[in-house]
Amino acid sequence: MKSTAGNLQACISLAIMYLLCLRVATVPICNVVSLVEKFEKEMKDVFHEYKVVNGANGHCFHKFPQLHFNSTPELQRNRSAICGINYVAYALKEILKYQEVLNYDKKQLIGNLALATHRVKDHVKPCLQHVLKHHENCIIYPEFPAQKDTYKLKQWGCAALNHSLQFLDQLLIFLKSNHITMSTMSVKRHFRF
């Protein structure tokens, strides 16, 4: 009798654990404002380091199209946010690619560029897409210099980083003014026994 009661109790315990594991849980996905603020700080450090390594003490001379949030419909503002983040991700990837060639011995700059590229692609962009509920993969590529002139590449990188920082500042204003901070998502958890 004792072993049957013990087996029954073990079966009931396993059944309860199984049902609890199948429940739908609400878990926080991201705090987009905090994430963008942290990313912007990292980008400022990368920009400063980039200018020191590449000798860009003055202004950056390359022109870029403006990405901004005017008083446009919400869907368009959300699209602009995603387009801007894609722009930043692409620019960082290209800057990293040519810095690995031009300044291969500057490991700290290359490491920080790689980290920033990873963070925007794998953390900031998915969080922003989730919070804004906008998953269209809008792509605006900054024009890369046609000639592989070292001076032009350095100026392009300087301008791309500067423009990215301006965009991140505008993005933070947009997120804060619209009270977009954190989002949660339902996730169904399945565990196998």
Short mmCIF file of C-alpha atoms in Angstrom, two decimals:
data_model
loop_
_atom_site.label_atom_id
_atom_site.label_comp_id
_atom_site.label_asym_id
_atom_site.label_seq_id
_atom_site.Cartn_x
_atom_site.Cartn_y
_atom_site.Cartn_z
CA MET A 1 0.00 0.00 0.00
CA LYS A 2 2.85 2.33 0.87
CA SER A 3 4.54 1.95 -2.53
CA THR A 4 1.25 2.49 -4.41
CA ALA A 5 0.54 5.70 -2.49
CA GLY A 6 4.12 6.86 -3.10
CA ASN A 7 3.82 6.13 -6.82
CA LEU A 8 0.47 7.95 -7.00
CA GLN A 9 1.93 10.97 -5.20
CA ALA A 10 4.94 10.99 -7.57
CA CYS A 11 2.62 10.80 -10.60
CA ILE A 12 0.48 13.67 -9.32
CA SER A 13 3.60 15.75 -8.63
CA LEU A 14 4.90 15.10 -12.16
CA ALA A 15 1.51 15.96 -13.66
CA ILE A 16 1.38 19.26 -11.75
CA MET A 17 4.94 20.12 -12.77
CA TYR A 18 4.10 19.36 -16.41
CA LEU A 19 1.00 21.58 -16.34
CA LEU A 20 2.92 24.41 -14.69
CA CYS A 21 5.65 24.18 -17.33
CA LEU A 22 3.11 24.46 -20.16
CA ARG A 23 1.56 27.64 -18.82
CA VAL A 24 1.93 30.81 -20.81
CA ALA A 25 4.19 33.20 -18.98
CA THR A 26 4.63 36.91 -19.49
CA VAL A 27 8.29 37.81 -19.41
CA PRO A 28 9.90 41.19 -20.02
CA ILE A 29 11.61 41.29 -23.39
CA CYS A 30 13.41 44.59 -23.40
CA ASN A 31 13.66 48.06 -22.01
CA VAL A 32 14.27 49.83 -25.30
CA VAL A 33 15.09 53.27 -23.87
CA SER A 34 17.72 51.87 -21.53
CA LEU A 35 19.15 49.71 -24.32
CA VAL A 36 19.37 52.63 -26.78
CA GLU A 37 20.88 54.90 -24.11
CA LYS A 38 23.57 52.32 -23.37
CA PHE A 39 24.21 51.80 -27.09
CA GLU A 40 24.43 55.56 -27.68
CA LYS A 41 27.05 55.86 -24.92
CA GLU A 42 29.08 53.04 -26.48
CA MET A 43 28.77 54.70 -29.89
CA LYS A 44 30.09 57.99 -28.47
CA ASP A 45 33.13 56.13 -27.16
CA VAL A 46 33.62 54.37 -30.52
CA PHE A 47 33.29 57.69 -32.37
CA HIS A 48 35.87 59.36 -30.13
CA GLU A 49 38.27 56.43 -30.50
CA TYR A 50 37.68 56.34 -34.27
CA LYS A 51 38.60 60.02 -34.60
CA VAL A 52 41.78 59.54 -32.54
CA VAL A 53 42.93 56.46 -34.49
CA ASN A 54 42.06 57.89 -37.92
CA GLY A 55 43.28 61.43 -37.30
CA ALA A 56 39.85 62.98 -37.82
CA ASN A 57 40.26 65.83 -35.35
CA GLY A 58 37.97 68.24 -37.19
CA HIS A 59 34.64 67.86 -38.90
CA CYS A 60 33.56 64.97 -41.07
CA PHE A 61 32.96 66.11 -44.63
CA HIS A 62 30.82 63.37 -46.15
CA LYS A 63 27.10 64.14 -46.63
CA PHE A 64 24.36 61.72 -45.58
CA PRO A 65 20.60 61.78 -46.04
CA GLN A 66 18.75 62.84 -42.91
CA LEU A 67 16.78 60.29 -40.94
CA HIS A 68 14.33 62.03 -38.67
CA PHE A 69 10.94 61.83 -36.99
CA ASN A 70 8.67 64.61 -38.20
CA SER A 71 5.03 64.91 -37.30
CA THR A 72 4.20 61.97 -39.52
CA PRO A 73 1.73 59.15 -38.86
CA GLU A 74 2.76 56.63 -36.22
CA LEU A 75 3.40 53.85 -38.73
CA GLN A 76 5.76 56.10 -40.70
CA ARG A 77 7.64 57.14 -37.52
CA ASN A 78 7.99 53.49 -36.52
CA ARG A 79 9.25 52.68 -40.02
CA SER A 80 11.76 55.55 -39.80
CA ALA A 81 13.04 54.14 -36.51
CA ILE A 82 13.61 50.70 -38.03
CA CYS A 83 15.16 52.21 -41.19
CA GLY A 84 17.52 54.27 -39.03
CA ILE A 85 18.62 51.29 -36.94
CA ASN A 86 19.26 49.28 -40.11
CA TYR A 87 21.28 52.22 -41.41
CA VAL A 88 23.39 52.29 -38.22
CA ALA A 89 23.92 48.51 -38.38
CA TYR A 90 25.01 48.63 -42.02
CA ALA A 91 27.33 51.61 -41.47
CA LEU A 92 29.00 49.89 -38.50
CA LYS A 93 29.49 46.68 -40.49
CA GLU A 94 31.14 48.59 -43.36
CA ILE A 95 33.31 50.68 -41.02
CA LEU A 96 34.45 47.54 -39.21
CA LYS A 97 35.26 45.86 -42.53
CA TYR A 98 37.59 48.59 -43.77
CA GLN A 99 39.07 49.39 -40.34
CA GLU A 100 40.19 45.75 -40.10
CA VAL A 101 42.28 46.45 -43.21
CA LEU A 102 43.41 50.04 -42.58
CA ASN A 103 44.04 49.75 -38.84
CA TYR A 104 44.46 46.02 -38.28
CA ASP A 105 46.83 46.72 -35.36
CA LYS A 106 44.29 48.87 -33.47
CA LYS A 107 42.65 45.98 -31.64
CA GLN A 108 40.68 48.12 -29.19
CA LEU A 109 38.94 50.12 -31.94
CA ILE A 110 38.23 46.99 -33.97
CA GLY A 111 36.93 45.17 -30.88
CA ASN A 112 34.66 48.08 -29.93
CA LEU A 113 33.36 48.37 -33.50
CA ALA A 114 32.67 44.61 -33.53
CA LEU A 115 30.84 44.84 -30.19
CA ALA A 116 28.75 47.82 -31.37
CA THR A 117 27.91 46.00 -34.62
CA HIS A 118 26.81 42.93 -32.65
CA ARG A 119 24.80 44.96 -30.12
CA VAL A 120 22.82 46.91 -32.73
CA LYS A 121 22.14 43.86 -34.89
CA ASP A 122 21.33 41.33 -32.15
CA HIS A 123 19.92 43.49 -29.33
CA VAL A 124 18.81 47.01 -30.25
CA LYS A 125 17.14 46.20 -33.59
CA PRO A 126 15.08 43.18 -32.37
CA CYS A 127 14.03 45.05 -29.22
CA LEU A 128 12.99 48.12 -31.21
CA GLN A 129 11.08 46.00 -33.73
CA HIS A 130 9.26 44.23 -30.92
CA VAL A 131 8.39 47.37 -28.96
CA LEU A 132 7.24 49.30 -32.04
CA LYS A 133 5.48 46.20 -33.43
CA HIS A 134 7.05 46.93 -36.79
CA HIS A 135 8.86 44.05 -38.44
CA GLU A 136 9.26 45.34 -41.97
CA ASN A 137 12.94 45.12 -42.78
CA CYS A 138 13.40 48.65 -44.13
CA ILE A 139 16.88 49.16 -45.48
CA ILE A 140 18.53 52.50 -46.15
CA TYR A 141 22.17 52.03 -47.01
CA PRO A 142 24.52 54.96 -46.59
CA GLU A 143 26.38 55.57 -49.82
CA PHE A 144 29.79 54.00 -49.60
CA PRO A 145 32.62 55.86 -51.38
CA ALA A 146 33.02 54.51 -54.90
CA GLN A 147 36.78 54.93 -54.82
CA LYS A 148 38.68 53.04 -52.17
CA ASP A 149 40.67 56.15 -51.29
CA THR A 150 41.89 55.93 -47.67
CA TYR A 151 41.07 59.57 -46.89
CA LYS A 152 37.54 59.21 -48.29
CA LEU A 153 36.98 55.98 -46.38
CA LYS A 154 38.06 57.63 -43.13
CA GLN A 155 35.84 60.66 -43.82
CA TRP A 156 32.94 58.38 -44.70
CA GLY A 157 33.34 56.42 -41.47
CA CYS A 158 33.60 59.59 -39.42
CA ALA A 159 30.45 61.03 -41.02
CA ALA A 160 28.56 57.72 -40.72
CA LEU A 161 29.34 57.48 -36.99
CA ASN A 162 28.44 61.13 -36.45
CA HIS A 163 25.17 60.72 -38.34
CA SER A 164 24.38 57.52 -36.42
CA LEU A 165 24.83 59.37 -33.13
CA GLN A 166 22.49 62.13 -34.29
CA PHE A 167 19.93 59.51 -35.24
CA LEU A 168 20.22 57.73 -31.87
CA ASP A 169 19.67 61.04 -30.09
CA GLN A 170 16.51 61.64 -32.17
CA LEU A 171 15.38 58.06 -31.58
CA LEU A 172 15.65 58.51 -27.81
CA ILE A 173 13.61 61.73 -27.97
CA PHE A 174 10.98 59.91 -30.05
CA LEU A 175 10.81 56.94 -27.67
CA LYS A 176 10.67 59.07 -24.52
CA SER A 177 8.13 61.57 -25.89
CA ASN A 178 5.83 58.71 -26.87
CA HIS A 179 6.37 56.93 -23.53
CA ILE A 180 7.76 53.86 -25.29
CA THR A 181 9.98 52.15 -22.75
CA MET A 182 9.47 48.48 -22.05
CA SER A 183 7.43 45.77 -23.61
CA THR A 184 6.47 42.27 -22.60
CA MET A 185 5.60 39.30 -24.70
CA SER A 186 3.87 36.02 -24.03
CA VAL A 187 6.13 33.05 -24.37
CA LYS A 188 4.91 29.45 -24.18
CA ARG A 189 7.43 27.30 -22.37
CA HIS A 190 7.67 23.59 -23.08
CA PHE A 191 9.82 21.26 -21.06
CA ARG A 192 10.29 17.59 -21.82
CA PHE A 193 10.57 15.09 -19.00
#
